[in-house]
mmCIF file of C-alpha atoms and ligand atoms in Angstrom:
data_model
loop_
_atom_site.group_PDB
_atom_site.id
_atom_site.type_symbol
_atom_site.label_atom_id
_atom_site.label_comp_id
_atom_site.label_asym_id
_atom_site.label_seq_id
_atom_site.Cartn_x
_atom_site.Cartn_y
_atom_site.Cartn_z
ATOM 1 C CA MET A 9 80.926 -35.485 -18.666
ATOM 2 C CA GLU A 10 78.457 -32.944 -18.647
ATOM 3 C CA THR A 11 75.782 -31.972 -21.313
ATOM 4 C CA VAL A 12 74.549 -28.620 -21.986
ATOM 5 C CA ARG A 13 70.684 -27.793 -22.178
ATOM 6 C CA PRO A 14 68.250 -25.179 -23.537
ATOM 7 C CA THR A 15 65.795 -23.924 -20.687
ATOM 8 C CA ALA A 16 63.545 -20.912 -20.194
ATOM 9 C CA GLU A 17 66.238 -18.514 -18.613
ATOM 10 C CA GLY A 18 69.236 -19.557 -21.647
ATOM 11 C CA VAL A 19 71.393 -22.693 -21.400
ATOM 12 C CA THR A 20 71.803 -24.517 -18.373
ATOM 13 C CA THR A 21 74.864 -27.336 -18.008
ATOM 14 C CA VAL A 22 73.901 -30.616 -16.663
ATOM 15 C CA LYS A 23 76.572 -32.946 -14.836
ATOM 16 C CA LEU A 24 76.819 -36.704 -16.000
ATOM 17 C CA LYS A 25 77.419 -39.619 -14.375
ATOM 18 C CA GLU A 26 77.846 -42.877 -16.873
ATOM 19 C CA VAL A 27 75.997 -46.450 -15.268
ATOM 20 C CA ARG A 28 75.637 -50.129 -16.477
ATOM 21 C CA ALA A 29 72.428 -50.801 -17.754
ATOM 22 C CA PHE A 30 70.576 -53.517 -19.612
ATOM 23 C CA GLY A 31 68.587 -52.954 -22.444
ATOM 24 C CA THR A 32 68.207 -53.525 -26.235
ATOM 25 C CA ARG A 33 69.177 -51.208 -29.536
ATOM 26 C CA ALA A 34 66.021 -53.002 -31.364
ATOM 27 C CA ALA A 35 62.806 -54.544 -31.682
ATOM 28 C CA GLU A 36 63.641 -57.753 -32.952
ATOM 29 C CA ALA A 37 67.152 -58.015 -30.522
ATOM 30 C CA PRO A 38 67.686 -59.072 -27.172
ATOM 31 C CA LEU A 39 68.452 -56.971 -24.286
ATOM 32 C CA GLU A 40 72.146 -56.869 -23.617
ATOM 33 C CA SER A 41 74.731 -54.640 -21.679
ATOM 34 C CA LEU A 42 74.943 -50.985 -22.211
ATOM 35 C CA SER A 43 76.193 -48.027 -20.471
ATOM 36 C CA ILE A 44 73.910 -44.767 -20.105
ATOM 37 C CA ASN A 45 73.877 -41.550 -18.746
ATOM 38 C CA ARG A 46 72.604 -40.104 -15.372
ATOM 39 C CA ARG A 47 72.508 -36.956 -14.632
ATOM 40 C CA LYS A 48 74.052 -35.576 -11.069
ATOM 41 C CA PRO A 49 71.512 -34.688 -8.661
ATOM 42 C CA ALA A 50 69.923 -31.391 -8.724
ATOM 43 C CA ALA A 51 68.801 -29.556 -5.738
ATOM 44 C CA HIS A 52 65.467 -31.868 -5.442
ATOM 45 C CA ASP A 53 66.843 -34.973 -6.672
ATOM 46 C CA VAL A 54 66.792 -37.902 -5.240
ATOM 47 C CA GLU A 55 69.633 -40.496 -5.875
ATOM 48 C CA ILE A 56 68.986 -44.578 -5.902
ATOM 49 C CA ASP A 57 71.504 -47.604 -6.172
ATOM 50 C CA ILE A 58 69.315 -50.262 -7.809
ATOM 51 C CA LEU A 59 68.678 -53.341 -5.654
ATOM 52 C CA TYR A 60 66.018 -55.071 -7.276
ATOM 53 C CA CYS A 61 64.148 -54.651 -10.134
ATOM 54 C CA GLY A 62 60.796 -56.551 -11.159
ATOM 55 C CA VAL A 63 59.768 -57.364 -14.442
ATOM 56 C CA CYS A 64 56.485 -56.453 -16.084
ATOM 57 C CA HIS A 65 54.809 -57.631 -18.809
ATOM 58 C CA SER A 66 54.982 -53.955 -20.446
ATOM 59 C CA ASP A 67 58.864 -54.170 -20.415
ATOM 60 C CA LEU A 68 58.539 -56.759 -23.069
ATOM 61 C CA HIS A 69 55.696 -54.927 -25.005
ATOM 62 C CA THR A 70 58.064 -52.189 -24.915
ATOM 63 C CA ALA A 71 61.251 -53.567 -25.787
ATOM 64 C CA ARG A 72 59.365 -54.760 -28.853
ATOM 65 C CA ASN A 73 57.939 -52.111 -30.091
ATOM 66 C CA GLU A 74 54.610 -53.809 -29.273
ATOM 67 C CA TRP A 75 52.452 -50.399 -28.505
ATOM 68 C CA HIS A 76 54.991 -49.152 -31.079
ATOM 69 C CA GLY A 77 56.758 -45.504 -30.633
ATOM 70 C CA THR A 78 59.573 -47.199 -28.477
ATOM 71 C CA VAL A 79 62.982 -45.188 -28.824
ATOM 72 C CA TYR A 80 65.988 -47.168 -28.770
ATOM 73 C CA PRO A 81 67.896 -47.966 -27.084
ATOM 74 C CA CYS A 82 65.602 -48.759 -24.404
ATOM 75 C CA VAL A 83 65.940 -49.931 -20.971
ATOM 76 C CA PRO A 84 62.676 -50.711 -19.328
ATOM 77 C CA GLY A 85 62.362 -51.858 -15.732
ATOM 78 C CA HIS A 86 59.624 -49.666 -13.908
ATOM 79 C CA GLU A 87 59.249 -51.700 -10.520
ATOM 80 C CA ILE A 88 62.365 -50.224 -8.504
ATOM 81 C CA VAL A 89 63.472 -50.164 -5.054
ATOM 82 C CA GLY A 90 66.959 -49.544 -4.295
ATOM 83 C CA LYS A 91 69.172 -47.079 -1.374
ATOM 84 C CA VAL A 92 69.483 -43.920 -1.515
ATOM 85 C CA VAL A 93 73.374 -42.821 -2.210
ATOM 86 C CA SER A 94 72.611 -39.105 -2.599
ATOM 87 C CA VAL A 95 70.237 -35.919 -2.337
ATOM 88 C CA GLY A 96 70.406 -32.545 -3.451
ATOM 89 C CA ASP A 97 70.703 -29.595 -1.067
ATOM 90 C CA HIS A 98 66.976 -29.313 -1.131
ATOM 91 C CA VAL A 99 65.459 -32.640 -0.242
ATOM 92 C CA LYS A 100 63.694 -33.132 2.637
ATOM 93 C CA LYS A 101 61.900 -36.713 2.408
ATOM 94 C CA PHE A 102 64.868 -38.418 1.894
ATOM 95 C CA LYS A 103 69.018 -38.936 3.441
ATOM 96 C CA ALA A 104 71.760 -41.002 1.780
ATOM 97 C CA GLY A 105 71.247 -44.606 3.485
ATOM 98 C CA ASP A 106 67.192 -44.791 3.157
ATOM 99 C CA LEU A 107 65.403 -47.347 1.468
ATOM 100 C CA ALA A 108 63.368 -46.084 -1.516
ATOM 101 C CA ALA A 109 61.341 -46.817 -4.568
ATOM 102 C CA VAL A 110 60.344 -45.670 -8.229
ATOM 103 C CA GLY A 111 57.753 -46.984 -9.812
ATOM 104 C CA CYS A 112 56.105 -45.981 -13.567
ATOM 105 C CA MET A 113 56.227 -42.350 -14.051
ATOM 106 C CA VAL A 114 59.599 -39.951 -12.666
ATOM 107 C CA ASP A 115 57.434 -36.690 -13.362
ATOM 108 C CA SER A 116 54.682 -34.551 -14.404
ATOM 109 C CA CYS A 117 53.068 -31.339 -15.538
ATOM 110 C CA ARG A 118 52.824 -31.448 -11.624
ATOM 111 C CA GLU A 119 50.186 -27.812 -12.775
ATOM 112 C CA CYS A 120 47.368 -29.680 -14.315
ATOM 113 C CA ASP A 121 44.041 -30.531 -12.470
ATOM 114 C CA TYR A 122 44.555 -34.217 -12.854
ATOM 115 C CA CYS A 123 48.102 -33.685 -11.431
ATOM 116 C CA LYS A 124 46.892 -31.421 -8.914
ATOM 117 C CA GLU A 125 44.645 -33.869 -7.651
ATOM 118 C CA GLY A 126 47.051 -36.685 -7.403
ATOM 119 C CA LEU A 127 46.459 -38.577 -10.706
ATOM 120 C CA GLU A 128 50.071 -37.644 -11.839
ATOM 121 C CA GLN A 129 49.392 -40.624 -14.418
ATOM 122 C CA TYR A 130 46.508 -38.953 -16.520
ATOM 123 C CA CYS A 131 48.674 -35.301 -16.759
ATOM 124 C CA GLU A 132 47.333 -33.562 -20.039
ATOM 125 C CA GLU A 133 50.816 -33.098 -20.643
ATOM 126 C CA GLY A 134 51.581 -36.828 -20.234
ATOM 127 C CA ASN A 135 53.026 -38.255 -17.544
ATOM 128 C CA THR A 136 57.132 -38.913 -18.214
ATOM 129 C CA GLY A 137 57.063 -42.333 -17.937
ATOM 130 C CA THR A 138 60.365 -43.914 -15.774
ATOM 131 C CA TYR A 139 61.311 -45.451 -19.408
ATOM 132 C CA ASN A 140 60.596 -44.632 -23.171
ATOM 133 C CA SER A 141 59.691 -40.800 -22.357
ATOM 134 C CA PRO A 142 61.376 -37.545 -22.943
ATOM 135 C CA ASP A 143 63.839 -37.022 -20.710
ATOM 136 C CA SER A 144 63.789 -32.882 -19.960
ATOM 137 C CA HIS A 145 67.105 -32.915 -18.390
ATOM 138 C CA LEU A 146 69.046 -34.853 -20.700
ATOM 139 C CA GLY A 147 67.398 -34.217 -23.615
ATOM 140 C CA SER A 148 67.514 -38.018 -24.959
ATOM 141 C CA HIS A 149 64.615 -40.499 -23.467
ATOM 142 C CA THR A 150 64.275 -41.624 -19.868
ATOM 143 C CA PHE A 151 65.530 -45.357 -19.184
ATOM 144 C CA GLY A 152 64.327 -47.436 -16.692
ATOM 145 C CA GLY A 153 65.478 -49.719 -13.447
ATOM 146 C CA TYR A 154 67.608 -52.227 -15.397
ATOM 147 C CA SER A 155 70.619 -50.143 -14.391
ATOM 148 C CA GLU A 156 72.907 -49.705 -11.495
ATOM 149 C CA SER A 157 71.138 -46.212 -10.376
ATOM 150 C CA ILE A 158 68.717 -43.397 -11.385
ATOM 151 C CA VAL A 159 67.887 -40.385 -10.333
ATOM 152 C CA VAL A 160 64.617 -39.034 -9.541
ATOM 153 C CA ASN A 161 62.657 -36.230 -8.246
ATOM 154 C CA GLU A 162 61.618 -36.296 -4.754
ATOM 155 C CA GLY A 163 58.238 -35.947 -5.932
ATOM 156 C CA PHE A 164 58.126 -39.039 -7.631
ATOM 157 C CA VAL A 165 60.433 -40.889 -4.767
ATOM 158 C CA LEU A 166 57.910 -43.538 -2.666
ATOM 159 C CA ARG A 167 58.879 -44.749 0.821
ATOM 160 C CA VAL A 168 59.344 -48.470 1.336
ATOM 161 C CA PRO A 169 57.459 -50.128 4.681
ATOM 162 C CA GLU A 170 60.455 -51.390 6.310
ATOM 163 C CA ASN A 171 58.356 -54.900 7.628
ATOM 164 C CA LEU A 172 58.634 -56.185 3.929
ATOM 165 C CA ASP A 173 60.968 -58.021 1.861
ATOM 166 C CA LEU A 174 62.782 -55.454 -0.352
ATOM 167 C CA ALA A 175 62.854 -57.643 -3.153
ATOM 168 C CA ALA A 176 59.301 -58.904 -3.100
ATOM 169 C CA THR A 177 58.054 -55.472 -2.686
ATOM 170 C CA ALA A 178 59.449 -54.505 -5.842
ATOM 171 C CA PRO A 179 57.047 -55.621 -8.271
ATOM 172 C CA LEU A 180 54.216 -53.634 -6.100
ATOM 173 C CA LEU A 181 55.577 -50.239 -7.443
ATOM 174 C CA CYS A 182 53.787 -51.525 -10.968
ATOM 175 C CA ALA A 183 51.842 -54.533 -10.121
ATOM 176 C CA GLY A 184 50.223 -53.920 -7.197
ATOM 177 C CA ILE A 185 49.339 -50.223 -7.625
ATOM 178 C CA THR A 186 48.243 -50.937 -11.184
ATOM 179 C CA THR A 187 45.581 -53.117 -9.304
ATOM 180 C CA TYR A 188 44.996 -51.439 -6.056
ATOM 181 C CA SER A 189 44.107 -48.046 -8.172
ATOM 182 C CA PRO A 190 40.886 -50.104 -10.044
ATOM 183 C CA LEU A 191 39.951 -51.904 -7.186
ATOM 184 C CA LYS A 192 39.765 -48.792 -4.666
ATOM 185 C CA HIS A 193 38.112 -46.841 -7.562
ATOM 186 C CA TRP A 194 35.460 -49.033 -7.760
ATOM 187 C CA LYS A 195 35.021 -49.230 -4.283
ATOM 188 C CA VAL A 196 35.677 -53.160 -3.982
ATOM 189 C CA GLY A 197 35.267 -54.023 -0.873
ATOM 190 C CA PRO A 198 32.897 -56.841 1.686
ATOM 191 C CA GLY A 199 30.026 -57.878 -0.011
ATOM 192 C CA LYS A 200 31.373 -57.589 -3.432
ATOM 193 C CA LYS A 201 31.567 -60.807 -5.541
ATOM 194 C CA VAL A 202 35.370 -59.815 -7.734
ATOM 195 C CA GLY A 203 37.044 -61.415 -10.435
ATOM 196 C CA ILE A 204 40.242 -61.518 -11.523
ATOM 197 C CA VAL A 205 41.250 -62.522 -14.765
ATOM 198 C CA GLY A 206 44.413 -63.661 -15.675
ATOM 199 C CA ILE A 207 47.349 -64.599 -12.914
ATOM 200 C CA GLY A 208 50.606 -63.173 -13.658
ATOM 201 C CA GLY A 209 52.223 -60.500 -11.995
ATOM 202 C CA LEU A 210 48.995 -58.257 -11.873
ATOM 203 C CA GLY A 211 46.627 -60.938 -11.070
ATOM 204 C CA HIS A 212 48.199 -62.079 -8.486
ATOM 205 C CA MET A 213 48.217 -59.384 -6.945
ATOM 206 C CA ALA A 214 44.441 -58.334 -7.782
ATOM 207 C CA VAL A 215 43.811 -61.331 -5.987
ATOM 208 C CA LYS A 216 46.062 -60.589 -2.550
ATOM 209 C CA ILE A 217 45.011 -56.442 -2.853
ATOM 210 C CA ALA A 218 40.782 -57.065 -3.365
ATOM 211 C CA LYS A 219 41.040 -60.203 -0.901
ATOM 212 C CA ALA A 220 42.690 -57.293 1.901
ATOM 213 C CA MET A 221 39.807 -55.239 1.013
ATOM 214 C CA GLY A 222 37.355 -57.624 2.294
ATOM 215 C CA ALA A 223 36.292 -58.888 -1.194
ATOM 216 C CA ASN A 224 34.965 -62.087 -2.405
ATOM 217 C CA VAL A 225 37.203 -63.786 -4.957
ATOM 218 C CA THR A 226 37.090 -65.557 -8.138
ATOM 219 C CA VAL A 227 40.079 -66.384 -10.455
ATOM 220 C CA PHE A 228 39.404 -66.715 -14.113
ATOM 221 C CA THR A 229 42.930 -68.362 -15.037
ATOM 222 C CA THR A 230 44.048 -70.470 -18.396
ATOM 223 C CA SER A 231 46.199 -72.375 -16.821
ATOM 224 C CA GLN A 232 44.770 -75.271 -14.391
ATOM 225 C CA SER A 233 48.532 -75.847 -12.806
ATOM 226 C CA LYS A 234 47.918 -72.314 -11.050
ATOM 227 C CA PHE A 235 44.663 -73.611 -8.958
ATOM 228 C CA GLU A 236 46.094 -74.299 -5.945
ATOM 229 C CA ASP A 237 48.155 -71.023 -6.074
ATOM 230 C CA ALA A 238 45.060 -69.133 -6.965
ATOM 231 C CA LYS A 239 43.375 -70.846 -3.779
ATOM 232 C CA ARG A 240 46.758 -70.090 -1.659
ATOM 233 C CA LEU A 241 46.723 -66.528 -3.004
ATOM 234 C CA GLY A 242 43.266 -66.053 -1.375
ATOM 235 C CA ALA A 243 40.684 -67.087 -4.124
ATOM 236 C CA ASP A 244 37.436 -68.167 -3.006
ATOM 237 C CA GLU A 245 36.745 -69.424 -5.995
ATOM 238 C CA VAL A 246 39.208 -70.941 -9.364
ATOM 239 C CA VAL A 247 37.806 -71.245 -12.474
ATOM 240 C CA LEU A 248 39.146 -72.739 -15.787
ATOM 241 C CA SER A 249 38.390 -70.149 -18.293
ATOM 242 C CA THR A 250 38.312 -72.500 -21.100
ATOM 243 C CA ASP A 251 36.430 -74.712 -19.850
ATOM 244 C CA LYS A 252 32.573 -73.421 -20.616
ATOM 245 C CA GLU A 253 30.222 -74.714 -18.037
ATOM 246 C CA GLN A 254 32.396 -73.551 -15.119
ATOM 247 C CA MET A 255 32.292 -70.105 -16.997
ATOM 248 C CA ASN A 256 28.532 -70.508 -17.245
ATOM 249 C CA GLN A 257 27.898 -70.947 -13.518
ATOM 250 C CA PHE A 258 28.912 -67.712 -13.328
ATOM 251 C CA ARG A 259 26.936 -65.488 -15.872
ATOM 252 C CA GLY A 260 25.948 -62.478 -14.039
ATOM 253 C CA LYS A 261 27.236 -63.057 -10.744
ATOM 254 C CA LEU A 262 29.649 -60.892 -10.445
ATOM 255 C CA HIS A 263 29.995 -57.252 -9.606
ATOM 256 C CA PHE A 264 33.450 -56.372 -10.841
ATOM 257 C CA ILE A 265 35.929 -57.862 -13.054
ATOM 258 C CA LEU A 266 39.518 -56.879 -13.622
ATOM 259 C CA ASP A 267 41.489 -58.165 -16.586
ATOM 260 C CA ALA A 268 45.222 -58.419 -16.239
ATOM 261 C CA VAL A 269 45.632 -60.213 -19.406
ATOM 262 C CA SER A 270 48.686 -59.200 -21.829
ATOM 263 C CA ALA A 271 47.256 -61.434 -24.958
ATOM 264 C CA GLN A 272 43.963 -61.263 -27.279
ATOM 265 C CA HIS A 273 41.027 -62.851 -25.883
ATOM 266 C CA ASN A 274 37.370 -62.934 -26.076
ATOM 267 C CA ILE A 275 36.187 -60.216 -23.696
ATOM 268 C CA ASN A 276 32.684 -60.554 -24.232
ATOM 269 C CA THR A 277 32.822 -64.090 -22.224
ATOM 270 C CA TYR A 278 33.548 -61.635 -19.002
ATOM 271 C CA LEU A 279 31.126 -58.762 -19.637
ATOM 272 C CA ASN A 280 28.585 -61.507 -19.630
ATOM 273 C CA LEU A 281 29.622 -62.550 -15.806
ATOM 274 C CA LEU A 282 28.650 -59.469 -14.753
ATOM 275 C CA ARG A 283 25.171 -58.284 -12.845
ATOM 276 C CA VAL A 284 23.320 -55.238 -13.626
ATOM 277 C CA ASP A 285 25.716 -52.023 -13.201
ATOM 278 C CA GLY A 286 28.461 -54.407 -12.833
ATOM 279 C CA SER A 287 32.034 -52.904 -14.814
ATOM 280 C CA LEU A 288 34.904 -55.173 -16.312
ATOM 281 C CA VAL A 289 38.125 -53.044 -16.024
ATOM 282 C CA LEU A 290 41.155 -53.702 -18.609
ATOM 283 C CA VAL A 291 44.387 -53.182 -16.885
ATOM 284 C CA GLY A 292 45.825 -56.021 -19.485
ATOM 285 C CA ALA A 293 47.198 -53.843 -22.757
ATOM 286 C CA PRO A 294 47.328 -56.586 -25.455
ATOM 287 C CA GLU A 295 49.282 -55.515 -28.877
ATOM 288 C CA HIS A 296 45.594 -55.544 -30.954
ATOM 289 C CA PRO A 297 42.248 -54.344 -30.135
ATOM 290 C CA LEU A 298 39.740 -56.794 -28.374
ATOM 291 C CA PRO A 299 35.912 -56.486 -30.152
ATOM 292 C CA VAL A 300 33.472 -56.145 -27.624
ATOM 293 C CA ALA A 301 29.805 -56.922 -28.539
ATOM 294 C CA ALA A 302 26.651 -54.733 -28.292
ATOM 295 C CA PHE A 303 24.751 -56.904 -26.467
ATOM 296 C CA SER A 304 27.412 -57.789 -24.172
ATOM 297 C CA LEU A 305 26.718 -54.501 -22.986
ATOM 298 C CA ILE A 306 23.170 -53.504 -22.984
ATOM 299 C CA PRO A 307 21.113 -55.895 -21.466
ATOM 300 C CA TYR A 308 21.983 -55.641 -18.299
ATOM 301 C CA ARG A 309 23.449 -51.733 -18.307
ATOM 302 C CA ARG A 310 27.344 -52.988 -17.503
ATOM 303 C CA SER A 311 30.411 -50.963 -18.325
ATOM 304 C CA PHE A 312 33.636 -51.473 -20.078
ATOM 305 C CA ALA A 313 36.262 -49.596 -18.565
ATOM 306 C CA GLY A 314 40.425 -49.322 -18.678
ATOM 307 C CA SER A 315 42.933 -48.034 -16.001
ATOM 308 C CA LEU A 316 46.670 -47.171 -15.911
ATOM 309 C CA ILE A 317 48.446 -47.495 -13.078
ATOM 310 C CA GLY A 318 48.051 -45.020 -10.380
ATOM 311 C CA GLY A 319 49.152 -41.519 -8.614
ATOM 312 C CA ILE A 320 51.934 -40.874 -6.534
ATOM 313 C CA ALA A 321 50.298 -40.344 -3.417
ATOM 314 C CA GLU A 322 48.216 -42.857 -4.239
ATOM 315 C CA THR A 323 50.947 -45.333 -4.496
ATOM 316 C CA GLN A 324 52.185 -44.695 -1.239
ATOM 317 C CA GLU A 325 48.804 -45.112 0.037
ATOM 318 C CA MET A 326 49.297 -48.608 -1.551
ATOM 319 C CA LEU A 327 52.870 -49.449 -0.352
ATOM 320 C CA ASP A 328 51.558 -48.215 3.231
ATOM 321 C CA PHE A 329 48.183 -50.726 2.626
ATOM 322 C CA CYS A 330 50.554 -53.775 1.806
ATOM 323 C CA GLY A 331 52.745 -52.761 4.978
ATOM 324 C CA LYS A 332 49.664 -53.014 7.083
ATOM 325 C CA HIS A 333 48.694 -56.560 5.574
ATOM 326 C CA ASN A 334 51.810 -57.966 4.999
ATOM 327 C CA ILE A 335 51.295 -58.401 1.224
ATOM 328 C CA VAL A 336 54.620 -58.580 -1.432
ATOM 329 C CA ALA A 337 54.794 -60.534 -4.486
ATOM 330 C CA ASP A 338 55.607 -64.008 -4.760
ATOM 331 C CA ILE A 339 58.682 -63.794 -6.490
ATOM 332 C CA GLU A 340 61.385 -65.973 -8.807
ATOM 333 C CA MET A 341 64.468 -64.180 -8.396
ATOM 334 C CA ILE A 342 66.760 -63.401 -11.544
ATOM 335 C CA SER A 343 70.405 -62.345 -12.604
ATOM 336 C CA MET A 344 70.387 -59.788 -15.288
ATOM 337 C CA ASP A 345 71.749 -61.810 -18.267
ATOM 338 C CA GLN A 346 68.175 -64.121 -17.402
ATOM 339 C CA VAL A 347 66.236 -61.523 -18.289
ATOM 340 C CA ASN A 348 66.193 -62.614 -21.903
ATOM 341 C CA GLU A 349 64.552 -65.999 -20.438
ATOM 342 C CA ALA A 350 62.173 -64.488 -18.278
ATOM 343 C CA TYR A 351 60.916 -62.801 -20.828
ATOM 344 C CA GLU A 352 60.071 -65.782 -23.114
ATOM 345 C CA ARG A 353 58.900 -67.572 -20.364
ATOM 346 C CA LEU A 354 56.325 -64.587 -19.699
ATOM 347 C CA LEU A 355 55.026 -65.374 -23.104
ATOM 348 C CA LYS A 356 54.444 -68.762 -22.172
ATOM 349 C CA GLY A 357 52.592 -67.535 -18.974
ATOM 350 C CA ASP A 358 55.158 -69.598 -17.278
ATOM 351 C CA VAL A 359 56.069 -67.234 -13.794
ATOM 352 C CA LYS A 360 55.302 -67.777 -10.453
ATOM 353 C CA TYR A 361 54.736 -64.930 -10.031
ATOM 354 C CA ARG A 362 56.938 -62.092 -10.800
ATOM 355 C CA PHE A 363 60.316 -61.846 -12.118
ATOM 356 C CA VAL A 364 62.681 -59.957 -9.610
ATOM 357 C CA ILE A 365 66.266 -58.934 -10.977
ATOM 358 C CA ASP A 366 68.954 -58.798 -8.477
ATOM 359 C CA MET A 367 70.735 -56.044 -9.763
ATOM 360 C CA ALA A 368 73.721 -56.617 -7.963
ATOM 361 C CA SER A 369 74.517 -59.288 -11.109
ATOM 362 C CA LEU A 370 74.410 -55.935 -13.271
ATOM 363 C CA LYS A 371 77.562 -54.703 -11.263
ATOM 364 C CA THR A 372 79.639 -58.115 -11.071
HETATM 365 P P1 NAP B 424 52.103 -61.472 -17.328
HETATM 366 O O1 NAP B 424 52.722 -61.738 -15.580
HETATM 367 O O2 NAP B 424 52.662 -61.914 -18.088
HETATM 368 O O3 NAP B 424 50.531 -62.292 -16.734
HETATM 369 C C1 NAP B 424 50.046 -62.595 -17.658
HETATM 370 C C2 NAP B 424 48.552 -63.404 -17.772
HETATM 371 O O4 NAP B 424 47.657 -62.910 -18.494
HETATM 372 C C3 NAP B 424 49.430 -64.930 -17.505
HETATM 373 O O5 NAP B 424 49.960 -65.201 -16.367
HETATM 374 C C4 NAP B 424 48.140 -65.712 -18.239
HETATM 375 O O6 NAP B 424 47.693 -65.797 -16.598
HETATM 376 C C5 NAP B 424 47.165 -64.850 -19.271
HETATM 377 N N1 NAP B 424 47.520 -64.407 -20.411
HETATM 378 C C6 NAP B 424 48.631 -64.540 -21.076
HETATM 379 N N2 NAP B 424 48.162 -64.983 -22.105
HETATM 380 C C7 NAP B 424 46.917 -65.524 -22.238
HETATM 381 C C8 NAP B 424 46.242 -65.737 -23.259
HETATM 382 N N3 NAP B 424 46.595 -65.810 -24.726
HETATM 383 N N4 NAP B 424 44.652 -65.819 -23.079
HETATM 384 C C9 NAP B 424 44.228 -65.440 -22.169
HETATM 385 N N5 NAP B 424 45.578 -65.484 -21.299
HETATM 386 C C10 NAP B 424 46.466 -65.134 -21.388
HETATM 387 O O7 NAP B 424 51.880 -60.425 -16.996
HETATM 388 P P2 NAP B 424 51.361 -58.888 -16.191
HETATM 389 O O8 NAP B 424 53.269 -58.419 -15.504
HETATM 390 O O9 NAP B 424 50.843 -59.219 -14.808
HETATM 391 O O10 NAP B 424 50.916 -57.668 -17.223
HETATM 392 C C11 NAP B 424 49.943 -57.518 -17.627
HETATM 393 C C12 NAP B 424 49.045 -56.895 -18.960
HETATM 394 O O11 NAP B 424 48.850 -55.821 -17.937
HETATM 395 C C13 NAP B 424 50.276 -57.010 -19.904
HETATM 396 O O12 NAP B 424 49.675 -56.577 -21.181
HETATM 397 C C14 NAP B 424 50.508 -55.523 -19.131
HETATM 398 O O13 NAP B 424 51.391 -54.482 -20.537
HETATM 399 C C15 NAP B 424 49.602 -54.380 -18.727
HETATM 400 N N6 NAP B 424 49.865 -53.570 -17.721
HETATM 401 C C16 NAP B 424 49.126 -52.691 -17.676
HETATM 402 C C17 NAP B 424 49.147 -51.506 -16.507
HETATM 403 C C18 NAP B 424 48.677 -50.514 -16.572
HETATM 404 O O14 NAP B 424 48.498 -49.207 -15.943
HETATM 405 N N7 NAP B 424 47.112 -50.915 -17.142
HETATM 406 C C19 NAP B 424 50.106 -51.382 -16.071
HETATM 407 C C20 NAP B 424 50.911 -52.672 -15.884
HETATM 408 C C21 NAP B 424 50.991 -53.542 -16.607
HETATM 409 P P3 NAP B 424 46.775 -67.142 -16.719
HETATM 410 O O15 NAP B 424 47.661 -68.080 -16.669
HETATM 411 O O16 NAP B 424 46.032 -67.161 -15.465
HETATM 412 O O17 NAP B 424 45.451 -67.326 -18.084
HETATM 413 ZN ZN1 ZN B 425 54.780 -52.291 -15.416
HETATM 414 ZN ZN1 ZN B 426 50.042 -32.525 -15.728
#
């Protein structure tokens, strides 16, 4: 099987391989078994047999078109770990049999200022997402990790620390880097009082990473049932965010807050917890806007910012950091056909703390 694609030099023929995947054909439809095409590895490509793939809330937002712009069929999944099965002739970093990982991006322009600085996630041309981005090789759009295998340019393939449990490492590829990057950028460390809002996939990784960076960590959760876990994950203090009295005790106390909430919530109640010059950084991406009151920001010269995943070099740095500190996600393993049920549980906050799909279940 092959497809013909236009290039700057004329046309090129791309060889294809059909692989099994799981995805959805419409925003309202459940995910189901599909077959998709992958390209045969070109000179700089790595072909990876996917062993485990994490389930990120972004997969759900995208599958259900909550951010608009989803192209169907949609095959989500951007927390990918697996084994290299073949490599192109010019690949230096990987060989067949190696463990490898792929996160939220599979390419970028590599030429703009941001790409050159290692900020490929902010590429001026737009990064190529692992799913739901234009596919410059095959002409349609990219398909993610809910699939048997994936072919990715070696520049966007990561090395996995060998001391970590492989399935529990998968969530580092999105939940890990999305929290590591802002924690590092805003210089979280010893002497800093940090708040983490929302203890789901991202939030629980943020607690572990902020603690490993040496910060004092307070968790804000809507779930009383997560109190003990929050402490076990490393939190110094835990606050029930629906309890006004508990919240008031932290007014003006925190240097930095990372908000990893997937749904509507009142951002002003958290802004009010910041000290002078404190920053609240949003990584959670709810479907609808979050209104901000001017007087949540002005009196204490506070900042309200956002952050998108992390660059490739920084993702490798985060994986190595997690290897050194023995940090992985707390996971619940599921089979591929349990993913629709897992999405419903995500909506109820009923996950401790990341679903990971055992991809062997797609093959049986
Ligand atoms: P998740 O596992 O579903 O966790 C979200 C957590 O938010 C829940 O566990 C819950 O924590 C809290 N929450 C849920 N509904 C709430 C509500 N109505 N009010 C208050 N709190 C609520 O999701 P995730 O995979 O960690 O992703 C979190 C968000 O980050 C998603 O919007 C996702 O798309 C986004 N994201 C952004 C980036 C980026 O680059 N910026 C990357 C990946 C994901 P408690 O029970 O503790 O309250
Ligand atoms: Zn994600
Ligand atoms: Zn670029």
